[in-house]
Tab-separated table of C-alpha atoms in Angstrom:
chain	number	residue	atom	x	y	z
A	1	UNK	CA	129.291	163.342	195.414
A	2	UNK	CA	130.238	166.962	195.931
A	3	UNK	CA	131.911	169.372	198.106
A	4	UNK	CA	130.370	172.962	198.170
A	5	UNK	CA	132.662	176.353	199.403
A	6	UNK	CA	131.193	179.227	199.452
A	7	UNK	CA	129.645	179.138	195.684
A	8	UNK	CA	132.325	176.878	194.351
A	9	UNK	CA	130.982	173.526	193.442
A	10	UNK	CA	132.996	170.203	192.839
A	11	UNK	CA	130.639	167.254	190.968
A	12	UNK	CA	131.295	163.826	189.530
A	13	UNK	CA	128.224	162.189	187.662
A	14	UNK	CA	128.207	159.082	185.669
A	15	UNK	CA	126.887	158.589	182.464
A	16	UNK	CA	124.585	155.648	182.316
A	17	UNK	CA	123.120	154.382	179.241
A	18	UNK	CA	124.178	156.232	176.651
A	19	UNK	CA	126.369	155.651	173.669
A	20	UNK	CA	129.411	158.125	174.756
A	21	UNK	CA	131.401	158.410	171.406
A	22	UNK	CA	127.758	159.466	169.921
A	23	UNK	CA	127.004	162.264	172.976
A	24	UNK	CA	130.561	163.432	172.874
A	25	UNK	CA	130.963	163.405	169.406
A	26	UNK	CA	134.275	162.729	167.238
A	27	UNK	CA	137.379	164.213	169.220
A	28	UNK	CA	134.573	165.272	171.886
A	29	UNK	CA	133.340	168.238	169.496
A	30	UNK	CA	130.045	168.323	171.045
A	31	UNK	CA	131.834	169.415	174.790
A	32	UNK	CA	133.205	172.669	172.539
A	33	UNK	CA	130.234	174.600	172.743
A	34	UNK	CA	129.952	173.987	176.801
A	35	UNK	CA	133.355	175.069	177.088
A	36	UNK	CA	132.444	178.492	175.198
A	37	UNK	CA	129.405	179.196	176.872
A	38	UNK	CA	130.586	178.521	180.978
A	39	UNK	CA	133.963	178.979	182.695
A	40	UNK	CA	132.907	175.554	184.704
A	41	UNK	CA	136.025	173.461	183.874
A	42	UNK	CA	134.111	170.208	182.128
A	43	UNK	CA	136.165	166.823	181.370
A	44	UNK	CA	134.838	163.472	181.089
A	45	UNK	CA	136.756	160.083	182.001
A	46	UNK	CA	135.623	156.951	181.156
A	47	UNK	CA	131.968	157.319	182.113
A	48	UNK	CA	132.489	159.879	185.133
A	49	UNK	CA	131.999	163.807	184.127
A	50	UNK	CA	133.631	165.934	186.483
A	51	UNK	CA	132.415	169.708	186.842
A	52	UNK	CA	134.466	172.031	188.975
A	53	UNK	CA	133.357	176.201	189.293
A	54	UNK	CA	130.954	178.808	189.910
A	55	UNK	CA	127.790	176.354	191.748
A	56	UNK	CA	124.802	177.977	189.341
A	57	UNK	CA	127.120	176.929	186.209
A	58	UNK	CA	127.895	173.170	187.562
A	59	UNK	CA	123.878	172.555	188.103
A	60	UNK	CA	123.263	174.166	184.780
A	61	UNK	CA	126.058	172.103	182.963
A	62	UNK	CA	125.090	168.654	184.853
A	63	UNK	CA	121.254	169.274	183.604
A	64	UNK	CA	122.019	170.017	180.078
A	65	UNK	CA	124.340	166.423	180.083
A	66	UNK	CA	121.037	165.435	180.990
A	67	UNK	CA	118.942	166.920	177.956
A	68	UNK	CA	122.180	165.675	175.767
A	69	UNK	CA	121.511	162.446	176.732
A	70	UNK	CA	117.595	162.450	176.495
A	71	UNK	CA	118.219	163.865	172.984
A	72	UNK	CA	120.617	161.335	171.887
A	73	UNK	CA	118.801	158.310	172.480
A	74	UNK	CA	115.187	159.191	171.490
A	75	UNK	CA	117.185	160.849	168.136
A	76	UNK	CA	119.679	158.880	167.300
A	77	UNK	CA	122.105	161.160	166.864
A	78	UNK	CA	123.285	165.012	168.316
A	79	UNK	CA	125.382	167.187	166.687
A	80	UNK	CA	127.133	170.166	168.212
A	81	UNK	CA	124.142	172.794	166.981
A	82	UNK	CA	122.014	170.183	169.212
A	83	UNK	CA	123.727	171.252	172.048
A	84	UNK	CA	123.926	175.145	171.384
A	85	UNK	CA	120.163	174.399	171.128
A	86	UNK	CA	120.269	172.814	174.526
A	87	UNK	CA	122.322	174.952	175.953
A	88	UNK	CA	120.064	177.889	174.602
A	89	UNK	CA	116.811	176.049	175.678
A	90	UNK	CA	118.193	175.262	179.336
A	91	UNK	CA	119.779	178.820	180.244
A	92	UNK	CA	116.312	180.155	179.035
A	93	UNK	CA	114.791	177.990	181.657
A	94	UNK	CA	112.749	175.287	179.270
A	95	UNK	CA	113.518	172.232	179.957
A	96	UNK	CA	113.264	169.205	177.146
A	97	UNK	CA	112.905	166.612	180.343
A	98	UNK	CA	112.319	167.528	183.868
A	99	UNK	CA	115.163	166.367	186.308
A	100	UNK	CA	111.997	163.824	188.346
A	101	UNK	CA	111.537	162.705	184.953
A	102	UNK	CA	114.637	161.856	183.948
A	103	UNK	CA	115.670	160.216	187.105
A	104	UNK	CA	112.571	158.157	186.152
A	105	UNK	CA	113.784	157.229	183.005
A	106	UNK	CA	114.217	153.332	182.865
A	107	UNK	CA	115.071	152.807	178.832
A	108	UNK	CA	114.997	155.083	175.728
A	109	UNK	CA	114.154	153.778	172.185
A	110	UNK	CA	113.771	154.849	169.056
A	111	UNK	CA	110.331	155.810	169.515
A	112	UNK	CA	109.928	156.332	173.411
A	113	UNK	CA	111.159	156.510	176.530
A	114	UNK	CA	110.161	154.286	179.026
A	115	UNK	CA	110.031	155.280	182.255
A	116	UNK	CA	107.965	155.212	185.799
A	117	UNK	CA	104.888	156.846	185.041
A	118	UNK	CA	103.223	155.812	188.665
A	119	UNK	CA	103.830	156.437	192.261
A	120	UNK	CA	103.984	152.194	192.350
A	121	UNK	CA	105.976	151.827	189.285
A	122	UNK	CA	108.473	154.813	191.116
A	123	UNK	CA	108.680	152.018	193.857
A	124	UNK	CA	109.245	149.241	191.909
A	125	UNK	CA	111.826	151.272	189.523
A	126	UNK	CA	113.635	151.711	193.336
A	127	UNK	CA	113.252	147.886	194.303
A	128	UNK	CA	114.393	146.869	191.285
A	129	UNK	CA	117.516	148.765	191.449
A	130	UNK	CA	117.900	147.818	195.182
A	131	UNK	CA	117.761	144.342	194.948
A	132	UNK	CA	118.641	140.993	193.239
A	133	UNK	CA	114.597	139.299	193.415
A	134	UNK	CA	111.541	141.528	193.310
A	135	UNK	CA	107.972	140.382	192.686
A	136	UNK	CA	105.179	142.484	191.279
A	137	UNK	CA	102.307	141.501	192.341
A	138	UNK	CA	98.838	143.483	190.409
A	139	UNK	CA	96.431	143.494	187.960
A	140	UNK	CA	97.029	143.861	184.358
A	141	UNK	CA	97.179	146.941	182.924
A	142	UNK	CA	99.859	148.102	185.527
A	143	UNK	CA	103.034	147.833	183.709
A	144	UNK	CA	104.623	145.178	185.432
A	145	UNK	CA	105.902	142.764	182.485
A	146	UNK	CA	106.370	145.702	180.425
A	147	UNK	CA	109.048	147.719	182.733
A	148	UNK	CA	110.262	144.395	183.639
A	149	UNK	CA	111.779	143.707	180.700
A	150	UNK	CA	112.742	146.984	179.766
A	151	UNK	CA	114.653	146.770	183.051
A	152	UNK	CA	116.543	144.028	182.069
A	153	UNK	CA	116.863	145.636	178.240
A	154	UNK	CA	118.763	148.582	179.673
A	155	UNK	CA	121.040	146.444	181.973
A	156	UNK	CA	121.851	144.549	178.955
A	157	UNK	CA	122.692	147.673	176.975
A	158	UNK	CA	124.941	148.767	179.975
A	159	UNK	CA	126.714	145.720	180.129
A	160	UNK	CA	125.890	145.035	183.428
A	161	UNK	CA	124.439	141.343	182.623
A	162	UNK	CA	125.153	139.332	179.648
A	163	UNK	CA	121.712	137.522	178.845
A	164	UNK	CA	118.691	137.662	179.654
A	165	UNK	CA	116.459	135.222	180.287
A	166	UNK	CA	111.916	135.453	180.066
A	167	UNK	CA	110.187	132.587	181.191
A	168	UNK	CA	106.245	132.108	181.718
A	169	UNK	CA	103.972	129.302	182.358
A	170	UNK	CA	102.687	127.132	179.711
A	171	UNK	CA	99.212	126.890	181.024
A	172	UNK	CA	96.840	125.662	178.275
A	173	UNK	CA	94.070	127.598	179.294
A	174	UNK	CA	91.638	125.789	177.459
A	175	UNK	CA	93.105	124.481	174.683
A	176	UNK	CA	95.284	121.396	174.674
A	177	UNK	CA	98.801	122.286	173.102
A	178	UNK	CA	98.577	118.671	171.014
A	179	UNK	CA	95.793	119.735	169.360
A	180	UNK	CA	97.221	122.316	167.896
A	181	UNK	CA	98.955	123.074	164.540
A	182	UNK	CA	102.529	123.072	163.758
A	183	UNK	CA	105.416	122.193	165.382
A	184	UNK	CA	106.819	122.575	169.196
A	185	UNK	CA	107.482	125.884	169.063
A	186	UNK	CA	104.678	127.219	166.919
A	187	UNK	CA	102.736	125.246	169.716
A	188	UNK	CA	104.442	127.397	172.312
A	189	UNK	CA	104.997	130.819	171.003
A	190	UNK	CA	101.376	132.226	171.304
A	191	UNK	CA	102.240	131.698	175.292
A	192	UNK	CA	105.233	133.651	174.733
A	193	UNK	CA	104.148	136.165	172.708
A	194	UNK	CA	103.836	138.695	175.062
A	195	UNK	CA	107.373	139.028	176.100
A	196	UNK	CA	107.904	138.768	172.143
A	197	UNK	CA	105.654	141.923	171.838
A	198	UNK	CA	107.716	143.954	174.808
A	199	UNK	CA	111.334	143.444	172.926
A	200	UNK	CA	109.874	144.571	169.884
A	201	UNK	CA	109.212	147.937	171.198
A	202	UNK	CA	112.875	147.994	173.101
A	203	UNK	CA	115.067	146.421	170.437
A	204	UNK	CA	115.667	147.528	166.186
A	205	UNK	CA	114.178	143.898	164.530
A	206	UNK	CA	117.507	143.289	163.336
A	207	UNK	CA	119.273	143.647	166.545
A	208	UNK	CA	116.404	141.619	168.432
A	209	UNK	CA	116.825	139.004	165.635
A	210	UNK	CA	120.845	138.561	166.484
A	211	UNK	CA	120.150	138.000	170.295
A	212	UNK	CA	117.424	135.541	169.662
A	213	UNK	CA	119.880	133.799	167.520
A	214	UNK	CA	122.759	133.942	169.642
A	215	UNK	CA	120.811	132.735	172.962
A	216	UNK	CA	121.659	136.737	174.599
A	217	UNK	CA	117.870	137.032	174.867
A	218	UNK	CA	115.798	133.549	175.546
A	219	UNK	CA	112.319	133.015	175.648
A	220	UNK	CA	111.173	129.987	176.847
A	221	UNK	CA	108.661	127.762	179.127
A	222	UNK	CA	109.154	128.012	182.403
A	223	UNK	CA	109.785	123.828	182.512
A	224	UNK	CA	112.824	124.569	180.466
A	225	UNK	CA	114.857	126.610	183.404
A	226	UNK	CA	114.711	123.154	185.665
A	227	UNK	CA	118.759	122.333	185.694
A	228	UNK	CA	120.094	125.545	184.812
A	229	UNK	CA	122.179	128.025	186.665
A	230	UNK	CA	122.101	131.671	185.394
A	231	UNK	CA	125.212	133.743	185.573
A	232	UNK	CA	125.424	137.561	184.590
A	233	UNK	CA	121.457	137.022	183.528
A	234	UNK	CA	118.457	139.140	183.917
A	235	UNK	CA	116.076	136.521	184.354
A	236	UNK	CA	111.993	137.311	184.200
A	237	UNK	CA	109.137	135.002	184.937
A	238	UNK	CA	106.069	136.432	184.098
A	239	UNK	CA	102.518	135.161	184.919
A	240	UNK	CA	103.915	133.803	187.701
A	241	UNK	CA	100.557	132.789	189.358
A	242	UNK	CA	100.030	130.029	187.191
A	243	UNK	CA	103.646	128.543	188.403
A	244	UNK	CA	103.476	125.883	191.164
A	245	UNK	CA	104.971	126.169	194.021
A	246	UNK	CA	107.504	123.317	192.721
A	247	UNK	CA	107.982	125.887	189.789
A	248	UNK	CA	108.464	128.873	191.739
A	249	UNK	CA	111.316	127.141	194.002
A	250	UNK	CA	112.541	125.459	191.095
A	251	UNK	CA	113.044	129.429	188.593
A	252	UNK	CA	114.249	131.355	192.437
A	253	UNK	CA	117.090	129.017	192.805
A	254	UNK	CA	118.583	128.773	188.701
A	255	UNK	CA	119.727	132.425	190.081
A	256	UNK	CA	123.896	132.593	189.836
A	257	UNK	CA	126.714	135.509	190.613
A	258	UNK	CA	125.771	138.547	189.677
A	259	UNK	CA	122.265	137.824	188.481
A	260	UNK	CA	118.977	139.776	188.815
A	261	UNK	CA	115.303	138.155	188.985
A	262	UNK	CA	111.923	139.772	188.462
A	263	UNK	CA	108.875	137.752	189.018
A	264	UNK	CA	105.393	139.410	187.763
A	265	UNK	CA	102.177	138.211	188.361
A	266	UNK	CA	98.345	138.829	189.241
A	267	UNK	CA	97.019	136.215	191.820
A	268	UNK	CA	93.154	136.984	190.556
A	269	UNK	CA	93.929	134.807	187.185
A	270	UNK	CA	94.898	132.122	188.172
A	271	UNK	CA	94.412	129.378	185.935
A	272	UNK	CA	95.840	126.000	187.779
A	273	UNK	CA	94.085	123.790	188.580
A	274	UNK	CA	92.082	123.943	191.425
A	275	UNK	CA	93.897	121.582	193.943
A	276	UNK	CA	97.206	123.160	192.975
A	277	UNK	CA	99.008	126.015	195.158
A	278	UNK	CA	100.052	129.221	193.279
A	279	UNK	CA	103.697	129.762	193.879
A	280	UNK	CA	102.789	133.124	193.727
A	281	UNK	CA	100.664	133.389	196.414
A	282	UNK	CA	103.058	131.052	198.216
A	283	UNK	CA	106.240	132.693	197.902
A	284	UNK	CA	104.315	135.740	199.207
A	285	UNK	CA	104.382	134.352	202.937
A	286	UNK	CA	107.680	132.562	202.620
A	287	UNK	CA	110.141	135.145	201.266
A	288	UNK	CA	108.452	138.074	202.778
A	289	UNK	CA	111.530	138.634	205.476
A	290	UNK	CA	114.602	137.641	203.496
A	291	UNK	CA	116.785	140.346	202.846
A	292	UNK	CA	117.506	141.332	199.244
A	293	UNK	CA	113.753	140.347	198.091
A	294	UNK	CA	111.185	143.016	197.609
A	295	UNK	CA	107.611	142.385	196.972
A	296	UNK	CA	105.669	145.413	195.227
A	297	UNK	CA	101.938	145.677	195.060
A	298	UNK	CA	100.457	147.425	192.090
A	299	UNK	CA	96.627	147.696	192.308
A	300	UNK	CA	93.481	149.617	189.907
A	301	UNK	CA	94.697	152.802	190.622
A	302	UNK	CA	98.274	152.039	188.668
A	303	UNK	CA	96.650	150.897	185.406
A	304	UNK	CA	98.573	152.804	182.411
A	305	UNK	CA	96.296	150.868	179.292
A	306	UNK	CA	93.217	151.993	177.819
A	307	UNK	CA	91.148	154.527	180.799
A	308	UNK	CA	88.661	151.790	180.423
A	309	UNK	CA	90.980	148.924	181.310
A	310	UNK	CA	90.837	150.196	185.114
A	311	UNK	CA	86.782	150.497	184.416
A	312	UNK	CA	86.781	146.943	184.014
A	313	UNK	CA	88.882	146.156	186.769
A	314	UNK	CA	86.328	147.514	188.672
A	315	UNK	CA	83.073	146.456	187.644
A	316	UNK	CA	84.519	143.032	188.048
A	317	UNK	CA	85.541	143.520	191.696
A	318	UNK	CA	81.883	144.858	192.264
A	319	UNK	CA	80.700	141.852	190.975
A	320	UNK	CA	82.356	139.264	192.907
A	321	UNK	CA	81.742	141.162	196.106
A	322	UNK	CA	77.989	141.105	194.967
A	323	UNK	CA	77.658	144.788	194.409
């Protein structure tokens, strides 16, 4: 929101996941240096900053809260010669993140940020923030799990949702889970490793290891949801063309106040059996019109693995058409 007068400018911007005593610093020493660079008057309450004065110095002051940020939480820390830096950097015109980019931006970490890197994932980054259910729907390779639960990482780190909640199929694929070793759960976790795989990028091991134990962060079959009802969650249910379309009614309504789903999938592995209907494919043609469910369709051209993953895509697509 803003209000422009000749080349006054008035702005209020929130700051969304960030740690705010560690990008202010201790008695907000790392605002000093903005104040002695810009007449803008700068103050920050609660998580709004508010930027009042000359319109060139607001949009410069709002972008380097921006590079602040960025800095922060793929650092760990900034200190207040972090921020002369940035303010140096950014009046000299070179930016650390581009504004598209950081409006991209989806989750930092330790070691990356994670962010939409496709015009598709762009889309779903929008659905996702637009409403409660949204399917992806695409081939692997595309990023759908991945952003999924990085999604529902950074609303937990917000506090925006209390728990979060990843679900798949137990589809035995070939192998019958009594046949193997160990007990229940070392039967199950090889399904579930995947979603395992995706925290451990998002989350310190320690930090990870405290949700797990606490039930913040569950991982479990998709048979265990039946009965539940989901408040504050983010709940994911990923290869969701191997649920039936029992299952898929069955995970859509455990959904409670102010919950989110995301339901990821690629209908061309499907392993059911072959007189059983995909709830994937089902809920495609049923849920199409309701309002507050978005369907996005990845295909090849969003594949962000290995160059040769979209290769393969191909060649098989050439072969079943009989190319």
């Amino acid at each position: 929101m803003f209000l422009e007068e000749n080349t006054e400018l008035e702005k209020i911007f929130k700051l969304e996941n960030v740690d705010l005593q560690a990008l202010l610093g201790f008695n907000d020493v790392n605002l000093k240096p903005l104040e002695e660079r810009f007449t803008a008057k700068i103050s920050v309450r609660g998580e709004s900053v508010y930027l009042k004065g000359n319109k060139e110095e607001v949009e410069t002051v709002e972008k380097i809260f921006k590079e602040m940020i960025f800095v922060l939480n793929t650092s760990g820390t900034l200190t207040g010669e972090d921020v002369k830096t940035i303010i140096n950097l950014t009046v000299e015109g070179e930016e650390i993140v581009a504004d598209k980019e950081f409006d991209n931006i989806i989750l930092y970490t330790k070691k990356d940020v994670i962010k939409a890197k496709t015009p598709t994932q762009e889309i779903y980054f929008q659905a996702i923030k637009e409403n409660d259910i949204c399917f992806a729907i695409g081939p692997a390779g595309t990023g759908k799990t991945y952003l999924a639960v990085a999604f529902a990482v950074a609303a937990l780190k917000r506090g925006e949702v209390r728990k979060i909640v990843l679900a798949r199929p137990a589809v035995e694929a070939g192998e019958s889970l009594g046949f193997l070793p160990g007990d229940f759960k070392d039967k199950i976790d090889p399904y579930l490793r995947p979603l395992y795989d995706a925290l451990y990028d998002m989350l310190p091991t320690d930090q990870l290891r405290t949700y797990l134990e606490r039930s913040v962060i569950e991982i479990v079959p998709l048979a265990f949801m039946r009965g539940r009802t989901l408040n504050n969650s983010y709940v994911i249910l990923d290869e969701a063309q191997n649920s039936t379309a029992t299952q898929m009614k069955m995970f859509l309504t455990r959904l409670g106040p102010n919950s989110k789903a995301i339901v990821t999938g690629d209908i061309t592995q499907i392993d059911l059996p072959q007189n059983a209907t995909s709830g994937l494919v089902q809920v495609k043609d049923i849920l199409q019109k309701v309002d507050g469910v978005k369907f996005v369709f990845f295909d090849k051209q969003d594949v962000v693995r290995h160059r040769l993953v979209k290769d393969i895509i191909n060649a098989y697509e050439q072969f079943g058409n009989g190319e």
